[in-house]
Each structure stands twice: as structure tokens, then as C-alpha cells.
């Protein structure tokens, strides 16, 4: 793709020559693979191979490159999508999107309706059934069940590469059928995800966290180069790519972004000036070599419920439009013509598809985040850190009031429990803890929930009083302190917590304190959504005390398991060695935490 861009954008003939040589090598190395073997290869992530090979055909006219593009057609994914089957749940999200972008490119070259059908269906399912209010999608890089997002909020939501690729696909989809709903999504994702993912110092974000009370985690500027660093470099120089579209008849104005457009073939220049999203108007000026008739189609945003007004040279135009449509002005345009567009903004809420009482608050296109405190806020681990709302089912304008409309900042009034919150644009919030989703309760519902939270806090207090030792899994010094050893074992982080596991029959062990004269239990924390072969034995000083299997035990949540340690294994000892031994061809763990505790009296 980089060679393609060097050729197309810079006219670099050497880049085209190298791209052809690479494609020729690829054609030769894959020539003897039958279709079954090829499909087995395509089960692995292969990026946008079908797209770049189709583009190489477009640049050279050599149809063998188009045929090679068709070989990179992953049937297990693309054929069901072409039939209108949502097979996305459980799939790695960003592995799939480039495949559909490639289909879009190929459709534009050869017109196969199955390619367009698959791309359109995929776009619709992701946008309308798998996406959060930011326009991003996925949790831990994978699709979940459609319209089931409430329990999929974590530090690992909404990978940025996915949104980058969805915007690429959206440009294809809009080009085939210029629907305002498609442009609405582009605006949502561009403003509320892409613009949210760059720190003022330049760092970018891999996964944009939507976990209530969490914060944005930026990539290291010097010793990390993930996929999202690469696309992150592109994202913030591509704001101009989808502002305008055209056909023979005229222009579509999709995005209200300060910009200049040059349409050389028509001898037309257009300059747009606006404070969007901090203002509710935009002005467009025409510079023409000669008068000409064309249609200006202005997007009436989905959020502009109070109407759209268009004035040309001060004269209001009669336009027939509604939210999520285009307002058309057709006339013979003159040099110096001025178009004023007003799109009134207002407060509104959007709820989770599977929980109407978990809401996000918007002002116009802007997603508002509750600004909770600094990243290092010591209160973040305490109960009730993330407030809830007791709104009495009143409209949002009754309990959210502006602080500064010019900066799009607001505040809740009298409905937050235990406190009201400042609401600020998510895209401009950095180095702070936040939530973009807030839970709404009635007084009686909150009384019950508050009691549950306090009971959980008391349970944790009592557990701490019984605790003899804690292993903070995956952390360097705590693991050293507990003499962690193992074979085929590794550690990582997921859902905001660190883990350790052993693979392929491997094992890991660690030392834990016990009481020499009192019975103790081993309490382990696991993730309830684990899949695959995960059966393992737990041994204490070489004696097996349990066999456990992890397989969707408690989906989308952590859970604890208590293993009684026989008293003869702890009597007279200050510490024991705990070992997790995977069964043959199985994994042990992941283990997210371990502690030894005094056994409760029956």
C-alpha cells in the first residue's frame, strides 16, 4: 500500500516497479496452491491484500493482478456477508474490515454485485448493530453479539485501526449511494473517536477506553510502534478526505470543516469557514471562472432536529429536508456567491441498545464525557466514584445546563449521586478519568443498588482482614517477591488487569504465605469469558488440590474461586508453593489474581 501511495501521490515510477515485482513474486509462490490450501492461509490475518492487488491492476492494466486479488478472497467470511448473514460475533474485528475495503475497490473496477452486497451489508451491521456512541466498535479487538453492548465496556474497547478502516469503507459506500446516514456515521466517528485519540503532545491511542471511570491510554512515543501508531499518524492528516463529493451535476457538502476545495475541471473554488463543532453555522464562498449551474447538496445532520437554514447572498432558500437527508440548492452560481448554513444544536441522549437506562449525552454532534478527576485520583478505586443520575424521567434540558456554549461545556444539576459532574467534549479531554455512559435510576432503584454496592465494599473489607498474602499477577516486583517460575508461561494485560497463563501443557508456580496453625484457602480470580482448551490442575507443595476448566464460566465478568487447602499441607509452614499445571495440549489460566486467606468458620 505504501508503494501504491508513493506512485499515485508522488508519481514515483520506481515504487510502481517494486510493487509489480512483489506481486509477481506473490503470484509465483502461490501458483501451486489449490483453493483449499489458499483458504486455509486466508484464515490468518492478511490485511488489505485484495485491495492493493486490485489497485495494482488499476495502475497497470494487467488483469493477472486482478486475478491474484480474487485469490485473496476469504470465502468463510465474505460469502456469508454477501448473502446477508451476520457471522461477525466472536471474530477478530480489524482482520475483517480490510477484506471488505478490497471488495469495494474491486467492485469499482469490475462491477461484481456480490462484492458490493457484502461490503454494504458488513457496513450496515457494524455501524447499526456493533458500534458504540463514539462510532467505534469491538471489545478486546473482537466483535460481540449484535446490539449487545451494555456489558462490553472495558479499557480495551474500540480499537482505533478499526475506525480508520471503517472510514475508508464508508467513503466507498457513500460513493455508490450518497445517503446522508452514511455521512452521519462518518462525522460521528471522525469527531468522537478519531479526534479523541491524539494527545496534544502527539501521542495516539490503540484502544479508546469506554470503561466508566477509566482514562485514555496513549502509546509510548519512543519504544512502541503498534498498528494504531501507524494509522494514528495518518488519521490526523486525513480530515479533508470526505468533506466534499461530486458528480456531473454538482457537489455534496458532507462535513462542516474549515477547508478549501478546488474543482479544476469546473473552474471552481470553494472556501468553507466554520467553528464546528464549537459553533452552529458555516459559511461557504464560491470563486468561479465563469457562472455555472450546479446543485449544492448540504447534509442536514441527524442531530439537527430544529431544522436547517440555508441563505444564499443573504436570501433564505426554501429547502425541503429533514434530519439525516440532504438539502439541495440548484442555481446558476456566480463568482463571489456566499452560502450561510445554520444547523442549530441541542442537548440529547442516546441509550445502549440493550439497556435504555444507560445513556450518553450529546450536544449536537459532540459526545460529552463526565470529567471525574485526574488519572492518578486515589478516589478512583472507592465505591461511587462514577456517579449515577436520578433524573425522574425529566428531559435532559431540565438537568443539564450550559457552562460555556462556545466551549461546549455543561454541568448536571441536582441529579448526580453522590455528586453532579462537569460534562466536556470527549474529543478534547486528556489526562483525566471519565465516563461517557451514565446509568439512570429511580429513587427506589438507586436505594437498592446503593445497598448492593455498600455490601460489596463490606465484603471486600472483610476479605482484606482475612488475607494472608496477595500475588499481583503479571507485575514484575510482586512476581519476584513470590518466586514465580514456569515453562511455556507468559503474562499480559486485559480488561484493565494483568494476567499470567501457561500454554501447551506448560506450568507456572509461585510462593504464598500461609498460617502454620490455622487452616487457609487459596482464592483465585479468573475471567469468565475464556474459551478454548483451558483445563488445568492446581497443586500445593506437589499435592493436587483441584482441577479446573475455564470455558465461559461467567461471560463478561471476573469471578473468584475458593480452593480449600488441606490443613496437613499448611501445618507448621510459613509459606507454600502453588503450581498451575496445564493438561496436555491445554492452557492453564489466565490467572488474574491470587491470595491466601484464613478459612472462615462454618
CSV table of C-alpha atoms in Angstrom, one decimal, residues 17-384:
chain,number,residue,atom,x,y,z
A,17,UNK,CA,8.2,-1.2,-10.4
A,18,UNK,CA,8.9,-2.6,-6.9
A,19,UNK,CA,5.2,-3.2,-6.3
A,20,UNK,CA,5.0,-5.2,-9.5
A,21,UNK,CA,8.0,-7.3,-8.6
A,22,UNK,CA,6.5,-8.0,-5.2
A,23,UNK,CA,3.2,-9.0,-6.8
A,24,UNK,CA,5.0,-11.2,-9.4
A,25,UNK,CA,6.8,-13.0,-6.6
A,26,UNK,CA,3.5,-13.4,-4.7
A,27,UNK,CA,1.9,-14.8,-7.9
A,28,UNK,CA,4.7,-17.3,-8.4
A,29,UNK,CA,4.8,-18.5,-4.7
A,30,UNK,CA,1.1,-19.1,-4.6
A,31,UNK,CA,0.7,-20.6,-8.1
A,32,UNK,CA,0.8,-24.2,-6.9
A,33,UNK,CA,-1.6,-23.8,-4.0
A,34,UNK,CA,-5.1,-25.3,-4.7
A,35,UNK,CA,-8.2,-23.4,-3.5
A,36,UNK,CA,-8.5,-25.4,-0.2
A,37,UNK,CA,-4.9,-24.6,0.7
A,38,UNK,CA,-5.4,-20.9,-0.2
A,39,UNK,CA,-8.5,-20.7,2.0
A,40,UNK,CA,-6.5,-22.2,4.9
A,41,UNK,CA,-3.9,-19.5,4.5
A,42,UNK,CA,-6.6,-16.8,4.4
A,43,UNK,CA,-7.8,-17.8,7.9
A,44,UNK,CA,-4.9,-15.8,9.2
A,45,UNK,CA,-4.9,-12.0,9.2
A,46,UNK,CA,-3.8,-10.9,5.7
A,47,UNK,CA,-4.6,-7.2,5.7
A,48,UNK,CA,-5.7,-5.5,2.5
A,49,UNK,CA,-4.0,-7.8,0.0
A,50,UNK,CA,-7.1,-7.9,-2.2
A,51,UNK,CA,-7.3,-4.1,-2.2
A,52,UNK,CA,-3.6,-3.5,-3.1
A,53,UNK,CA,-3.6,-6.1,-5.8
A,54,UNK,CA,-6.8,-4.7,-7.3
A,55,UNK,CA,-5.2,-1.2,-7.2
A,56,UNK,CA,-2.1,-2.6,-9.0
A,57,UNK,CA,-4.4,-3.9,-11.7
A,58,UNK,CA,-5.9,-0.4,-12.0
A,59,UNK,CA,-2.4,1.2,-12.2
A,60,UNK,CA,-1.0,-1.2,-14.8
A,61,UNK,CA,-4.0,-2.7,-16.7
A,62,UNK,CA,-2.6,-6.2,-16.2
A,63,UNK,CA,-5.5,-8.5,-15.4
A,64,UNK,CA,-3.4,-11.1,-13.8
A,65,UNK,CA,-3.1,-8.8,-10.8
A,66,UNK,CA,-6.9,-8.6,-10.6
A,67,UNK,CA,-7.0,-12.4,-10.8
A,68,UNK,CA,-4.5,-12.6,-7.9
A,69,UNK,CA,-6.7,-10.2,-5.9
A,70,UNK,CA,-9.5,-12.7,-6.3
A,71,UNK,CA,-7.3,-15.4,-4.9
A,72,UNK,CA,-7.2,-13.4,-1.7
A,73,UNK,CA,-11.0,-13.8,-1.3
A,74,UNK,CA,-11.7,-15.3,2.1
A,75,UNK,CA,-14.8,-17.3,1.4
A,76,UNK,CA,-15.6,-18.2,5.1
A,77,UNK,CA,-16.2,-14.5,5.8
A,78,UNK,CA,-17.1,-12.9,2.5
A,79,UNK,CA,-19.6,-15.3,1.1
A,80,UNK,CA,-22.0,-15.3,4.1
A,81,UNK,CA,-21.8,-11.5,4.2
A,82,UNK,CA,-22.8,-11.4,0.5
A,83,UNK,CA,-25.8,-13.5,1.4
A,84,UNK,CA,-26.8,-11.1,4.2
A,85,UNK,CA,-25.6,-13.3,7.1
A,86,UNK,CA,-24.1,-11.7,10.2
A,87,UNK,CA,-21.3,-14.0,11.1
A,88,UNK,CA,-19.3,-11.3,12.9
A,89,UNK,CA,-19.8,-12.3,16.6
A,90,UNK,CA,-16.6,-13.7,18.0
A,91,UNK,CA,-14.5,-12.7,15.0
A,92,UNK,CA,-11.4,-10.5,15.3
A,93,UNK,CA,-12.8,-7.2,14.1
A,94,UNK,CA,-10.0,-5.5,12.3
A,95,UNK,CA,-9.0,-8.6,10.4
A,96,UNK,CA,-12.3,-8.4,8.6
A,97,UNK,CA,-12.6,-4.7,7.6
A,98,UNK,CA,-9.7,-4.6,5.0
A,99,UNK,CA,-11.3,-7.6,3.2
A,100,UNK,CA,-14.4,-5.5,2.6
A,101,UNK,CA,-12.4,-2.5,1.6
A,102,UNK,CA,-10.8,-4.7,-1.0
A,103,UNK,CA,-14.2,-5.8,-2.2
A,104,UNK,CA,-15.2,-2.1,-2.5
A,105,UNK,CA,-12.1,-1.4,-4.6
A,106,UNK,CA,-12.7,-4.5,-6.8
A,107,UNK,CA,-16.4,-3.6,-7.3
A,108,UNK,CA,-15.5,-0.2,-8.6
A,109,UNK,CA,-13.1,-1.8,-11.1
A,110,UNK,CA,-15.3,-4.7,-12.4
A,111,UNK,CA,-18.8,-4.2,-11.0
A,112,UNK,CA,-19.4,-7.6,-9.4
A,113,UNK,CA,-22.7,-7.0,-7.4
A,114,UNK,CA,-21.7,-9.7,-4.8
A,115,UNK,CA,-18.7,-7.6,-3.8
A,116,UNK,CA,-20.9,-4.5,-3.3
A,117,UNK,CA,-23.6,-6.5,-1.4
A,118,UNK,CA,-21.0,-7.9,1.0
A,119,UNK,CA,-19.5,-4.5,1.7
A,120,UNK,CA,-22.8,-2.8,2.1
A,121,UNK,CA,-24.2,-5.5,4.5
A,122,UNK,CA,-21.0,-5.5,6.6
A,123,UNK,CA,-21.0,-1.7,6.8
A,124,UNK,CA,-24.7,-1.7,8.0
A,125,UNK,CA,-24.2,-4.4,10.6
A,126,UNK,CA,-21.1,-2.8,12.1
A,127,UNK,CA,-22.5,0.7,12.1
A,128,UNK,CA,-26.0,0.0,13.3
A,129,UNK,CA,-25.6,-3.1,15.4
A,130,UNK,CA,-22.0,-3.4,16.7
A,131,UNK,CA,-20.9,0.3,17.3
A,132,UNK,CA,-20.8,2.4,20.4
A,133,UNK,CA,-21.8,6.1,20.6
A,134,UNK,CA,-18.3,7.1,19.6
A,135,UNK,CA,-18.6,5.4,16.2
A,136,UNK,CA,-16.1,2.8,17.3
A,137,UNK,CA,-16.7,-0.9,17.8
A,138,UNK,CA,-15.2,-4.1,19.3
A,139,UNK,CA,-14.0,-5.1,22.8
A,140,UNK,CA,-10.6,-6.7,23.1
A,141,UNK,CA,-10.4,-6.5,19.3
A,142,UNK,CA,-13.4,-8.8,18.8
A,143,UNK,CA,-17.0,-8.4,17.7
A,144,UNK,CA,-19.6,-9.4,20.3
A,145,UNK,CA,-23.3,-10.3,19.7
A,146,UNK,CA,-25.2,-7.6,17.7
A,147,UNK,CA,-27.0,-5.0,19.8
A,148,UNK,CA,-25.4,-6.4,23.0
A,149,UNK,CA,-23.0,-3.6,24.2
A,150,UNK,CA,-24.0,-2.9,27.8
A,151,UNK,CA,-21.7,-5.5,29.3
A,152,UNK,CA,-18.8,-4.8,26.8
A,153,UNK,CA,-17.3,-1.7,28.3
A,154,UNK,CA,-13.6,-2.1,29.2
A,155,UNK,CA,-10.2,-0.4,28.8
A,156,UNK,CA,-9.9,-2.4,25.6
A,157,UNK,CA,-12.9,-1.1,23.7
A,158,UNK,CA,-12.9,0.5,20.2
A,159,UNK,CA,-9.6,-0.2,18.6
A,160,UNK,CA,-8.5,2.9,16.5
A,161,UNK,CA,-7.3,0.9,13.5
A,162,UNK,CA,-10.9,-0.4,13.1
A,163,UNK,CA,-12.3,3.1,12.9
A,164,UNK,CA,-9.6,4.2,10.5
A,165,UNK,CA,-10.6,1.3,8.2
A,166,UNK,CA,-14.4,1.8,8.7
A,167,UNK,CA,-13.9,5.4,7.5
A,168,UNK,CA,-12.1,4.0,4.4
A,169,UNK,CA,-15.0,1.6,3.8
A,170,UNK,CA,-17.5,4.4,4.4
A,171,UNK,CA,-16.0,6.5,1.6
A,172,UNK,CA,-16.6,3.6,-0.8
A,173,UNK,CA,-20.2,3.1,0.4
A,174,UNK,CA,-21.1,6.8,0.1
A,175,UNK,CA,-19.6,6.9,-3.4
A,176,UNK,CA,-22.0,4.2,-4.5
A,177,UNK,CA,-25.1,5.6,-2.9
A,178,UNK,CA,-24.8,9.1,-1.4
A,179,UNK,CA,-27.0,8.6,1.6
A,180,UNK,CA,-26.9,11.1,4.5
A,181,UNK,CA,-27.0,8.3,7.0
A,182,UNK,CA,-23.6,7.2,5.7
A,183,UNK,CA,-22.2,10.7,6.0
A,184,UNK,CA,-23.7,11.0,9.5
A,185,UNK,CA,-21.7,8.0,10.7
A,186,UNK,CA,-18.5,9.4,9.2
A,187,UNK,CA,-19.0,12.6,11.1
A,188,UNK,CA,-19.7,10.7,14.4
A,189,UNK,CA,-16.7,8.5,14.1
A,190,UNK,CA,-14.3,11.3,12.9
A,191,UNK,CA,-15.3,13.7,15.7
A,192,UNK,CA,-15.9,11.4,18.7
A,193,UNK,CA,-13.3,8.7,18.1
A,194,UNK,CA,-10.6,9.8,15.7
A,195,UNK,CA,-10.3,13.3,17.1
A,196,UNK,CA,-10.4,11.9,20.6
A,197,UNK,CA,-7.3,9.7,20.1
A,198,UNK,CA,-4.5,12.2,19.9
A,199,UNK,CA,-2.9,13.8,22.9
A,200,UNK,CA,-1.8,17.5,22.5
A,201,UNK,CA,1.8,16.2,22.7
A,202,UNK,CA,1.2,14.0,19.6
A,203,UNK,CA,0.8,10.6,21.2
A,204,UNK,CA,-2.0,8.4,19.9
A,205,UNK,CA,-4.3,5.7,21.3
A,206,UNK,CA,-4.6,2.0,20.4
A,207,UNK,CA,-7.9,1.2,22.3
A,208,UNK,CA,-10.1,4.1,23.2
A,209,UNK,CA,-11.4,3.0,26.6
A,210,UNK,CA,-15.1,3.3,27.3
A,211,UNK,CA,-14.9,1.7,30.8
A,212,UNK,CA,-16.7,4.1,33.2
A,213,UNK,CA,-14.1,5.7,35.5
A,214,UNK,CA,-11.1,4.8,33.3
A,215,UNK,CA,-8.9,7.1,31.2
A,216,UNK,CA,-7.3,7.3,27.8
A,217,UNK,CA,-4.1,5.3,27.5
A,218,UNK,CA,-1.6,6.7,25.0
A,219,UNK,CA,1.1,4.8,23.1
A,220,UNK,CA,4.8,5.4,24.0
A,221,UNK,CA,6.4,7.9,21.7
A,222,UNK,CA,9.7,6.1,21.6
A,223,UNK,CA,9.6,2.4,22.2
A,224,UNK,CA,6.3,1.2,20.7
A,225,UNK,CA,5.0,1.1,17.2
A,226,UNK,CA,1.7,-0.8,17.0
A,227,UNK,CA,-0.7,-0.8,14.1
A,228,UNK,CA,-2.6,2.0,15.7
A,229,UNK,CA,0.5,4.2,15.9
A,230,UNK,CA,0.8,3.7,12.2
A,231,UNK,CA,-2.8,4.5,11.3
A,232,UNK,CA,-2.6,7.2,14.1
A,233,UNK,CA,-0.1,9.1,12.0
A,234,UNK,CA,-2.4,9.0,9.1
A,235,UNK,CA,-5.7,9.8,10.9
A,236,UNK,CA,-4.9,13.4,11.7
A,237,UNK,CA,-3.8,14.4,8.3
A,238,UNK,CA,-6.9,12.9,6.6
A,239,UNK,CA,-9.6,15.2,7.8
A,240,UNK,CA,-10.2,16.6,4.4
A,241,UNK,CA,-10.9,13.3,2.6
A,242,UNK,CA,-14.7,13.2,3.0
A,243,UNK,CA,-15.8,16.8,3.3
A,244,UNK,CA,-16.9,17.0,-0.4
A,245,UNK,CA,-18.1,14.6,-3.1
A,246,UNK,CA,-19.2,15.4,-6.6
A,247,UNK,CA,-20.8,14.1,-9.7
A,248,UNK,CA,-21.5,15.7,-13.1
A,249,UNK,CA,-24.4,17.6,-11.6
A,250,UNK,CA,-22.9,19.1,-8.6
A,251,UNK,CA,-21.4,18.9,-5.1
A,252,UNK,CA,-22.2,17.2,-1.8
A,253,UNK,CA,-21.1,19.1,1.3
A,254,UNK,CA,-20.9,16.3,3.9
A,255,UNK,CA,-18.8,17.8,6.7
A,256,UNK,CA,-18.7,21.2,8.3
A,257,UNK,CA,-15.0,21.6,8.4
A,258,UNK,CA,-13.0,24.7,7.6
A,259,UNK,CA,-11.5,23.9,4.2
A,260,UNK,CA,-10.8,24.9,0.7
A,261,UNK,CA,-11.9,22.9,-2.4
A,262,UNK,CA,-10.5,23.2,-5.9
A,263,UNK,CA,-12.5,21.6,-8.7
A,264,UNK,CA,-10.2,22.1,-11.7
A,265,UNK,CA,-12.5,20.6,-14.3
A,266,UNK,CA,-15.2,23.1,-13.5
A,267,UNK,CA,-13.0,26.1,-12.8
A,268,UNK,CA,-14.4,26.3,-9.3
A,269,UNK,CA,-13.0,27.0,-5.9
A,270,UNK,CA,-14.9,26.8,-2.7
A,271,UNK,CA,-13.9,28.1,0.8
A,272,UNK,CA,-15.7,26.9,3.9
A,273,UNK,CA,-15.3,28.7,7.2
A,274,UNK,CA,-16.8,27.4,10.5
A,275,UNK,CA,-16.2,26.9,14.2
A,276,UNK,CA,-17.9,23.5,14.1
A,277,UNK,CA,-18.2,21.7,16.4
A,278,UNK,CA,-18.0,24.7,18.7
A,279,UNK,CA,-20.4,26.7,16.6
A,280,UNK,CA,-23.7,26.1,14.8
A,281,UNK,CA,-23.1,27.7,11.4
A,282,UNK,CA,-20.8,27.5,8.4
A,283,UNK,CA,-20.2,29.9,5.5
A,284,UNK,CA,-19.2,28.9,2.0
A,285,UNK,CA,-17.9,31.2,-0.6
A,286,UNK,CA,-17.6,30.4,-4.4
A,287,UNK,CA,-14.8,31.6,-6.6
A,288,UNK,CA,-15.7,30.8,-10.3
A,289,UNK,CA,-14.0,31.4,-13.6
A,290,UNK,CA,-17.5,31.8,-15.1
A,291,UNK,CA,-21.1,31.4,-14.0
A,292,UNK,CA,-22.3,27.8,-14.0
A,293,UNK,CA,-25.4,25.8,-13.0
A,294,UNK,CA,-24.9,23.1,-10.4
A,295,UNK,CA,-26.6,21.6,-7.4
A,296,UNK,CA,-25.2,22.1,-3.9
A,297,UNK,CA,-26.3,19.3,-1.6
A,298,UNK,CA,-25.8,20.2,2.1
A,299,UNK,CA,-26.1,17.4,4.6
A,300,UNK,CA,-28.9,18.0,7.1
A,301,UNK,CA,-27.3,16.3,10.2
A,302,UNK,CA,-29.2,13.6,12.1
A,303,UNK,CA,-28.7,15.7,15.3
A,304,UNK,CA,-30.2,19.0,13.8
A,305,UNK,CA,-33.7,18.3,15.0
A,306,UNK,CA,-34.7,22.0,14.9
A,307,UNK,CA,-34.2,22.4,11.2
A,308,UNK,CA,-31.5,23.5,8.8
A,309,UNK,CA,-31.4,27.0,7.3
A,310,UNK,CA,-29.6,28.0,4.1
A,311,UNK,CA,-29.1,31.5,2.9
A,312,UNK,CA,-27.5,32.5,-0.4
A,313,UNK,CA,-26.3,36.0,-0.5
A,314,UNK,CA,-28.5,36.8,2.5
A,315,UNK,CA,-31.7,35.4,0.9
A,316,UNK,CA,-33.2,32.4,2.7
A,317,UNK,CA,-33.7,29.4,0.5
A,318,UNK,CA,-36.7,27.1,0.5
A,319,UNK,CA,-35.3,23.7,1.1
A,320,UNK,CA,-37.2,20.5,1.8
A,321,UNK,CA,-35.0,18.5,4.2
A,322,UNK,CA,-35.2,16.6,7.4
A,323,UNK,CA,-32.6,15.2,9.8
A,324,UNK,CA,-30.3,12.7,8.0
A,325,UNK,CA,-31.0,13.9,4.5
A,326,UNK,CA,-29.6,16.4,2.0
A,327,UNK,CA,-30.9,19.9,1.4
A,328,UNK,CA,-30.5,20.8,-2.3
A,329,UNK,CA,-29.9,24.3,-3.7
A,330,UNK,CA,-29.8,24.4,-7.5
A,331,UNK,CA,-29.0,27.6,-9.3
A,332,UNK,CA,-26.6,29.3,-11.6
A,333,UNK,CA,-23.7,30.2,-9.3
A,334,UNK,CA,-21.8,33.5,-9.7
A,335,UNK,CA,-18.3,34.4,-8.7
A,336,UNK,CA,-18.4,35.6,-5.1
A,337,UNK,CA,-21.7,33.9,-4.1
A,338,UNK,CA,-21.9,33.3,-0.4
A,339,UNK,CA,-23.8,30.5,1.3
A,340,UNK,CA,-24.7,30.6,5.0
A,341,UNK,CA,-25.7,27.4,6.7
A,342,UNK,CA,-27.2,27.2,10.1
A,343,UNK,CA,-27.6,23.9,11.9
A,344,UNK,CA,-29.0,24.5,15.4
A,345,UNK,CA,-27.5,22.3,18.1
A,346,UNK,CA,-29.3,20.9,21.2
A,347,UNK,CA,-28.9,18.5,24.0
A,348,UNK,CA,-30.0,14.9,23.6
A,349,UNK,CA,-29.3,11.5,24.9
A,350,UNK,CA,-28.6,8.1,23.3
A,351,UNK,CA,-29.0,4.9,25.2
A,352,UNK,CA,-27.4,1.4,24.9
A,353,UNK,CA,-29.3,-0.8,22.5
A,354,UNK,CA,-29.7,-3.4,25.3
A,355,UNK,CA,-30.1,-1.1,28.3
A,356,UNK,CA,-32.3,2.0,27.9
A,357,UNK,CA,-31.2,3.2,31.3
A,358,UNK,CA,-27.5,3.6,30.4
A,359,UNK,CA,-27.2,6.8,28.4
A,360,UNK,CA,-24.7,9.0,26.7
A,361,UNK,CA,-25.2,12.8,26.5
A,362,UNK,CA,-24.6,14.8,23.3
A,363,UNK,CA,-24.7,18.4,22.3
A,364,UNK,CA,-25.2,18.4,18.6
A,365,UNK,CA,-22.6,16.0,17.2
A,366,UNK,CA,-20.4,16.2,20.2
A,367,UNK,CA,-20.2,13.4,22.7
A,368,UNK,CA,-19.9,14.7,26.2
A,369,UNK,CA,-17.8,13.0,28.9
A,370,UNK,CA,-18.2,13.3,32.6
A,371,UNK,CA,-14.9,14.7,33.8
A,372,UNK,CA,-14.3,12.7,37.0
A,373,UNK,CA,-10.8,13.6,38.1
A,374,UNK,CA,-7.1,13.2,37.4
A,375,UNK,CA,-5.7,9.8,36.2
A,376,UNK,CA,-3.9,9.3,39.5
A,377,UNK,CA,-7.0,10.1,41.5
A,378,UNK,CA,-6.8,8.0,44.7
A,379,UNK,CA,-10.6,8.0,44.9
A,380,UNK,CA,-10.9,6.1,41.7
A,381,UNK,CA,-10.9,2.7,43.5
A,382,UNK,CA,-13.6,3.7,46.0
A,383,UNK,CA,-17.3,3.0,45.7
A,384,UNK,CA,-19.5,5.5,43.9
